[in-house]
């Protein structure tokens, strides 16, 4: 095994080097504090591997994303979301028999109790749908106390999630919720619960969107799910934490912010270049939403697929002139030619075009990130499960470098 050496205050230390199945190299610093009485300082964890994982591989320089070895392009073209859920959570694509049985389980658990619907309806008017989803998620532990059998809890949650999303959508439209009628066909059932009818084009669009969002290795929400799960909080509490992390505008909340930004440009004078200048101005907090990624430094493979899907969906819906899409395309073109974005390797990410599709389908902007959460659920579950099944798992507990005041005495109040 290769070793890495560190010289600190005149003493040499040796650390093991670990190499992943795709050749990624990591220095194992798990003994650093014990041996050298120092910690690895890496704010925002850009250089920190928090675990080893067999679930998802990303090569940000080459724009590669694979779930359990299968390229995202291949899965988006040749698999269904049900198969991808199974792949992420169980480790392999299902055989025909396994898929039949999995679909049966999804059907069995697809409905949600009336009490939960009433609970959703009792939430304050105007509450963001991500806050509503998180509160429903965490209260599931009351409706379905965990059984001790993770597989049973997992399939129940996978089956019910689409009902929570459809419930949020119907509530936001002031329409009555419709229970699952066709739970064995996940996507068709979901589309019907949302819109009251389904078409092959709608099913294909949702299947693809959900597959593209299904996992993304140790991102903010997945790491949160692992972190909360590491305290042995139950599945629902861990996933609710992931929902909250996803909500932020720098993560999944970006899809809502992209549309709000495009509409702002449209309502201004449609001039994208003004906003490009704002995004480059360091004294202005404005960022080009849907641009840039911590890991992708070439292109986001999900954005490539979604861009094509956006054109197809608009075509299918007979929308041949969409000003928001035109502004998005003009903004993308201008940014890709601009030295600021080129130098920093800032490209459109998955959220840049997904909002255009959701908007065309009549989904309110506040629901966009909930759609992302529906896709991401199997990924969060797979990450949670992998941690649970890792024999060496311990509670996550980072260290810090303290930079505050050194010890001092509490002065009397009159002297402060
Ligand atoms: N607009 C303008 N400048 C940007 C942007 C942007 N969208 N993104 C990064 N930069 C600049 C940033 O100011 C910095 O410049 P400098 O080196 O001069 O200080 C440089 O690019 C590096 O940025 P960073 O903030 O250090 O990058 P990060 O890896 O910490 O952040 C990011 C990644 C996705 C949070 C960031 O690119 C961003 O805020 N993008 C907009 C929000 C967004 O679209 N988020 C969705 C991410 S994809 C969905 C998901 O997986 O969650």
XYZ file of C-alpha atoms and ligand atoms in Angstrom:
468
model
C 0.000 0.000 0.000
C 1.272 3.466 -0.917
C 1.965 5.827 1.972
C 1.757 9.610 2.328
C 4.185 11.487 4.550
C 3.539 14.570 6.604
C 6.175 16.536 8.417
C 4.783 18.568 11.318
C 6.858 20.519 13.841
C 9.933 18.445 13.003
C 8.280 15.033 13.290
C 7.468 12.818 10.293
C 4.164 10.963 10.157
C 3.051 8.331 7.693
C -0.513 7.815 6.484
C -2.129 5.150 4.341
C -3.232 6.089 0.850
C -6.514 4.627 -0.358
C -7.472 4.348 -4.023
C -11.073 4.018 -5.225
C -12.282 1.744 -8.022
C -12.067 4.647 -10.511
C -8.541 5.574 -9.408
C -9.494 8.408 -7.048
C -6.809 8.900 -4.409
C -7.347 9.771 -0.764
C -4.984 10.113 2.183
C -6.424 8.336 5.215
C -6.141 10.948 7.960
C -8.369 9.090 10.411
C -5.397 8.692 12.788
C -4.073 12.248 12.331
C -5.268 13.656 15.658
C -4.246 10.595 17.628
C -0.742 10.456 16.177
C 0.113 14.085 15.376
C -2.330 15.950 17.643
C -3.513 17.974 14.645
C -6.686 17.998 12.603
C -7.327 18.276 8.856
C -8.670 21.822 8.328
C -10.965 21.920 5.315
C -13.885 24.367 5.636
C -16.827 23.445 3.351
C -15.220 19.982 2.937
C -14.046 20.576 -0.655
C -11.124 18.188 -0.062
C -12.648 15.873 2.494
C -13.914 12.371 1.826
C -16.473 11.746 4.569
C -16.934 8.094 3.623
C -16.180 5.503 0.972
C -19.257 4.647 -1.063
C -20.356 2.211 -3.757
C -23.408 4.209 -4.844
C -22.542 7.074 -7.188
C -19.438 8.073 -9.125
C -18.867 11.598 -10.412
C -15.906 12.847 -12.403
C -16.510 16.600 -12.459
C -13.634 17.338 -14.843
C -14.988 14.940 -17.480
C -18.713 15.488 -16.786
C -19.332 11.850 -15.775
C -22.175 10.748 -13.492
C -22.879 7.063 -12.847
C -25.198 5.280 -10.428
C -23.653 1.966 -9.369
C -21.577 1.932 -12.556
C -24.354 2.811 -15.021
C -23.958 6.118 -16.904
C -26.726 8.651 -16.298
C -27.264 8.941 -20.069
C -27.789 5.157 -20.299
C -30.202 5.089 -17.348
C -32.172 8.109 -18.602
C -32.574 6.384 -21.985
C -33.011 2.741 -21.022
C -34.332 2.466 -17.456
C -37.417 3.570 -15.533
C -37.418 5.505 -12.265
C -38.695 2.392 -10.479
C -35.662 0.444 -11.739
C -33.346 3.288 -10.693
C -34.892 3.425 -7.197
C -34.285 -0.314 -6.907
C -30.741 0.013 -8.256
C -29.776 2.749 -5.798
C -31.335 1.203 -2.724
C -30.603 -2.489 -3.401
C -27.345 -2.209 -5.350
C -28.307 -3.911 -8.648
C -30.905 -3.419 -11.363
C -33.914 -5.686 -10.702
C -34.634 -8.846 -12.668
C -38.136 -9.075 -14.172
C -39.385 -11.010 -11.120
C -37.746 -8.624 -8.664
C -39.273 -5.650 -10.469
C -42.726 -7.251 -10.365
C -42.432 -7.834 -6.648
C -41.054 -4.295 -6.048
C -43.959 -2.771 -8.004
C -46.370 -4.844 -5.902
C -44.833 -3.447 -2.711
C -44.995 0.112 -4.052
C -48.690 -0.407 -4.861
C -49.404 -1.880 -1.436
C -48.053 1.193 0.386
C -49.041 3.933 -2.077
C -51.992 5.421 -0.178
C -51.686 7.841 2.733
C -53.935 8.148 5.820
C -56.689 10.780 5.980
C -55.209 12.100 9.234
C -52.025 12.986 7.383
C -53.969 14.815 4.680
C -55.776 16.788 7.397
C -52.429 17.491 9.062
C -51.100 18.938 5.791
C -54.237 21.058 5.368
C -53.883 22.440 8.913
C -50.432 23.881 8.156
C -50.320 27.696 7.905
C -51.406 29.232 4.583
C -48.437 30.323 2.524
C -46.032 27.870 4.204
C -43.351 26.924 1.674
C -44.042 23.416 0.276
C -40.536 22.288 1.320
C -41.323 23.222 4.945
C -44.616 21.341 4.633
C -42.851 18.288 3.158
C -40.268 18.304 5.916
C -42.925 18.478 8.646
C -44.949 15.665 7.056
C -41.793 13.587 6.687
C -40.738 13.889 10.303
C -44.264 13.159 11.575
C -44.298 9.841 9.683
C -42.516 8.328 12.654
C -45.852 8.762 14.492
C -47.926 7.154 11.739
C -45.462 4.387 10.937
C -43.138 3.726 13.893
C -39.974 2.177 12.477
C -40.235 -1.586 12.447
C -36.584 -2.525 12.947
C -36.727 -3.887 9.403
C -35.110 -1.157 7.293
C -36.250 -2.705 3.983
C -39.907 -2.507 5.022
C -39.597 1.115 6.202
C -37.740 2.057 3.029
C -40.248 0.636 0.559
C -43.101 2.267 2.469
C -41.444 5.662 2.260
C -40.558 5.247 -1.435
C -44.186 4.306 -2.168
C -45.762 7.192 -0.231
C -43.478 10.053 -1.214
C -45.281 10.723 -4.480
C -48.558 11.109 -2.561
C -46.987 13.831 -0.377
C -45.767 15.639 -3.495
C -49.158 15.327 -5.240
C -50.873 16.481 -2.041
C -48.647 19.584 -1.899
C -49.340 20.313 -5.566
C -53.127 19.869 -5.268
C -53.226 21.997 -2.114
C -51.231 24.766 -3.796
C -53.775 24.738 -6.638
C -56.748 24.591 -4.218
C -57.757 21.189 -5.653
C -58.872 18.071 -3.747
C -56.253 15.366 -3.217
C -56.753 12.094 -5.088
C -55.408 8.878 -3.537
C -53.237 6.496 -5.558
C -55.264 4.238 -7.840
C -52.521 2.565 -9.815
C -49.630 2.235 -7.355
C -47.945 -0.559 -9.312
C -47.120 1.883 -12.100
C -45.244 4.544 -10.178
C -44.914 7.291 -12.784
C -48.357 6.953 -14.421
C -49.917 6.893 -10.957
C -47.989 9.992 -9.909
C -48.897 11.950 -13.048
C -52.573 11.042 -12.575
C -52.495 12.066 -8.918
C -51.013 15.410 -9.947
C -52.967 16.293 -13.087
C -55.956 13.932 -13.063
C -54.825 12.410 -16.372
C -51.655 11.104 -17.942
C -49.999 10.971 -21.370
C -46.945 9.000 -22.554
C -45.031 12.279 -23.087
C -45.716 13.443 -19.522
C -44.705 10.068 -18.123
C -41.477 10.095 -20.124
C -40.632 13.632 -18.959
C -41.192 12.805 -15.265
C -39.409 9.467 -15.519
C -36.356 11.212 -16.943
C -36.423 14.162 -14.518
C -36.664 11.885 -11.498
C -33.868 9.607 -12.753
C -31.569 12.605 -13.323
C -32.124 13.826 -9.755
C -31.952 10.429 -8.038
C -28.488 10.686 -6.456
C -25.412 12.885 -6.507
C -22.985 11.346 -3.997
C -21.914 13.401 -0.956
C -23.700 16.681 -1.707
C -25.109 18.955 1.031
C -28.408 17.088 1.547
C -26.963 13.556 1.241
C -24.207 14.438 3.718
C -26.895 15.868 6.017
C -28.898 12.641 5.795
C -25.755 10.660 6.673
C -24.847 13.087 9.455
C -28.288 12.965 11.089
C -28.551 9.208 10.487
C -25.178 8.750 12.181
C -26.782 9.719 15.506
C -29.149 6.769 14.899
C -32.061 9.170 14.342
C -34.730 7.213 12.470
C -35.182 7.093 8.683
C -37.905 9.773 8.609
C -35.970 12.248 10.777
C -32.857 11.727 8.650
C -34.742 12.231 5.362
C -36.585 15.296 6.754
C -33.150 16.787 7.471
C -32.194 16.101 3.839
C -35.354 17.884 2.662
C -34.387 20.948 4.704
C -30.840 20.958 3.354
C -32.108 20.632 -0.224
C -34.411 23.621 0.191
C -31.544 26.161 0.207
C -31.049 28.244 -2.975
C -27.437 27.113 -3.384
C -28.650 23.488 -3.546
C -32.038 22.193 -4.792
C -33.773 25.518 -4.129
C -31.889 26.879 -7.147
C -34.543 25.543 -9.572
C -37.114 27.928 -8.062
C -34.598 30.788 -8.028
C -33.698 30.237 -11.701
C -37.286 30.838 -12.826
C -37.636 33.823 -10.491
C -34.422 35.233 -11.990
C -35.552 34.632 -15.591
C -38.926 36.253 -14.850
C -37.144 39.198 -13.235
C -35.059 39.654 -16.395
C -38.186 39.292 -18.535
C -40.111 41.867 -16.451
C -37.165 44.234 -16.615
C -36.364 44.668 -20.314
C -35.318 41.126 -21.241
C -31.664 42.225 -21.391
C -29.643 39.269 -20.066
C -26.298 41.109 -20.291
C -27.239 43.495 -17.446
C -27.716 40.485 -15.154
C -24.533 38.880 -16.372
C -22.704 42.049 -15.264
C -24.460 41.961 -11.886
C -23.374 38.313 -11.412
C -19.746 39.290 -12.131
C -19.796 42.311 -9.818
C -18.217 41.241 -6.523
C -19.944 44.098 -4.659
C -23.336 42.707 -5.774
C -24.716 39.623 -4.004
C -26.552 38.548 -7.193
C -25.423 35.204 -8.627
C -26.456 33.595 -11.857
C -28.782 30.941 -10.452
C -28.490 27.551 -12.157
C -24.835 28.207 -12.974
C -21.734 26.703 -11.407
C -21.140 23.554 -9.415
C -18.719 22.482 -6.706
C -17.837 19.291 -8.572
C -18.602 19.773 -12.298
C -15.896 21.850 -13.944
C -16.639 20.977 -17.564
C -20.359 20.445 -17.899
C -23.161 18.965 -15.821
C -24.259 15.832 -17.739
C -27.747 16.166 -16.231
C -28.114 19.689 -17.671
C -27.295 18.395 -21.176
C -30.106 15.825 -21.003
C -32.576 18.249 -19.394
C -31.954 20.932 -22.008
C -33.110 18.518 -24.736
C -36.037 17.345 -22.565
C -37.151 20.988 -22.039
C -37.414 21.469 -25.807
C -39.335 18.180 -26.158
C -41.813 18.981 -23.363
C -42.523 22.459 -24.724
C -42.952 20.946 -28.171
C -45.337 18.316 -26.834
C -47.369 20.945 -25.008
C -47.554 22.979 -28.225
C -45.605 25.878 -26.664
C -43.519 27.047 -29.619
C -42.756 30.497 -28.303
C -41.636 30.679 -24.676
C -39.970 33.966 -23.785
C -38.515 32.568 -20.541
C -36.836 29.730 -22.420
C -35.500 32.230 -24.971
C -34.023 34.364 -22.174
C -32.514 31.233 -20.583
C -30.864 30.287 -23.879
C -29.567 33.844 -24.454
C -28.206 33.957 -20.894
C -26.526 30.578 -21.277
C -24.921 31.574 -24.602
C -23.666 34.904 -23.233
C -22.283 33.289 -20.054
C -20.518 30.502 -21.953
C -18.701 33.128 -24.074
C -17.837 35.381 -21.128
C -14.255 35.172 -19.731
C -15.528 35.473 -16.114
C -17.617 32.295 -16.436
C -15.072 30.554 -18.690
C -12.142 31.194 -16.316
C -14.105 29.921 -13.330
C -15.494 26.949 -15.285
C -19.085 27.940 -14.522
C -21.592 26.005 -16.660
C -25.370 25.538 -16.472
C -26.249 22.939 -13.847
C -29.253 20.596 -13.566
C -31.425 23.356 -12.103
C -31.005 25.727 -15.014
C -33.477 23.941 -17.301
C -35.560 21.767 -14.933
C -37.579 24.812 -13.783
C -38.514 25.588 -17.402
C -40.084 22.127 -17.683
C -41.923 22.356 -14.360
C -43.226 25.811 -15.229
C -44.453 24.648 -18.638
C -46.326 21.842 -16.872
C -48.108 24.394 -14.680
C -46.286 23.447 -11.470
C -46.043 26.451 -9.089
C -42.454 27.643 -8.509
C -42.629 26.837 -4.780
C -43.154 23.174 -5.724
C -40.044 22.887 -7.937
C -37.707 21.837 -5.138
C -40.318 19.352 -3.907
C -40.091 17.718 -7.362
C -36.313 17.531 -6.879
C -36.871 15.893 -3.457
C -39.122 13.243 -5.014
C -36.317 12.299 -7.392
C -33.619 12.483 -4.719
C -35.414 10.295 -2.147
C -33.920 6.947 -3.306
C -30.439 8.510 -3.261
C -30.858 9.787 0.293
C -32.179 6.397 1.352
C -29.290 4.573 -0.333
C -26.785 6.867 1.429
C -28.553 6.394 4.799
C -28.664 2.612 4.330
C -25.033 2.373 3.265
C -24.002 4.182 6.445
C -26.263 1.898 8.561
C -24.722 -1.209 7.027
C -21.111 -0.066 7.381
C -19.675 -1.985 10.368
C -17.168 0.777 11.199
C -19.763 3.596 11.242
C -19.513 6.063 14.101
C -21.457 9.194 14.919
C -20.303 12.072 12.673
C -18.491 14.592 14.778
C -16.169 17.051 13.004
C -13.515 18.995 14.893
C -12.709 22.709 14.662
C -9.893 25.182 15.059
C -11.008 27.453 17.867
C -10.248 31.149 17.169
C -12.279 32.814 19.936
C -11.187 34.500 23.173
C -8.822 32.634 25.442
C -9.937 32.029 29.032
C -11.176 35.120 30.889
C -13.152 35.882 34.044
C -16.783 37.057 34.145
C -16.562 40.756 35.197
C -19.240 42.294 37.410
C -22.096 43.747 35.288
C -21.108 47.330 36.172
C -17.683 46.821 34.594
C -18.782 45.389 31.196
N -22.723 33.331 -10.536
C -21.642 34.142 -10.463
N -20.442 33.778 -9.957
C -20.334 32.525 -9.492
C -21.412 31.628 -9.539
C -22.635 32.063 -10.084
N -23.680 31.258 -10.151
N -21.028 30.432 -9.016
C -19.748 30.586 -8.636
N -19.324 31.848 -8.934
C -17.967 32.386 -8.741
C -17.695 32.728 -7.282
O -18.058 34.063 -6.992
C -16.219 32.486 -7.189
O -15.553 33.580 -7.795
P -14.096 34.034 -7.236
O -13.180 32.866 -7.458
O -13.752 35.226 -8.062
O -14.297 34.364 -5.786
C -15.988 31.260 -8.102
O -17.044 31.343 -9.077
C -16.053 29.934 -7.372
O -17.317 29.869 -6.700
P -17.586 29.216 -5.286
O -18.730 29.907 -4.626
O -16.308 29.095 -4.524
O -18.040 27.770 -5.725
P -18.705 26.701 -4.802
O -18.192 25.388 -5.277
O -18.520 27.026 -3.363
O -20.266 26.850 -5.098
C -22.367 26.689 -6.132
C -20.970 26.059 -5.983
C -23.246 25.733 -6.928
C -22.993 26.874 -4.736
C -22.223 28.069 -6.842
O -21.697 27.877 -8.128
C -23.551 28.821 -6.895
O -23.876 29.564 -5.971
N -24.349 28.636 -8.004
C -25.677 29.228 -8.079
C -26.667 28.360 -7.289
C -27.008 27.069 -8.011
O -27.267 27.057 -9.209
N -27.052 25.961 -7.253
C -27.455 24.642 -7.777
C -26.315 23.678 -7.795
S -26.707 22.212 -8.798
C -27.974 21.423 -7.949
C -27.457 20.633 -6.808
O -26.806 19.607 -7.016
O -27.683 21.083 -5.671
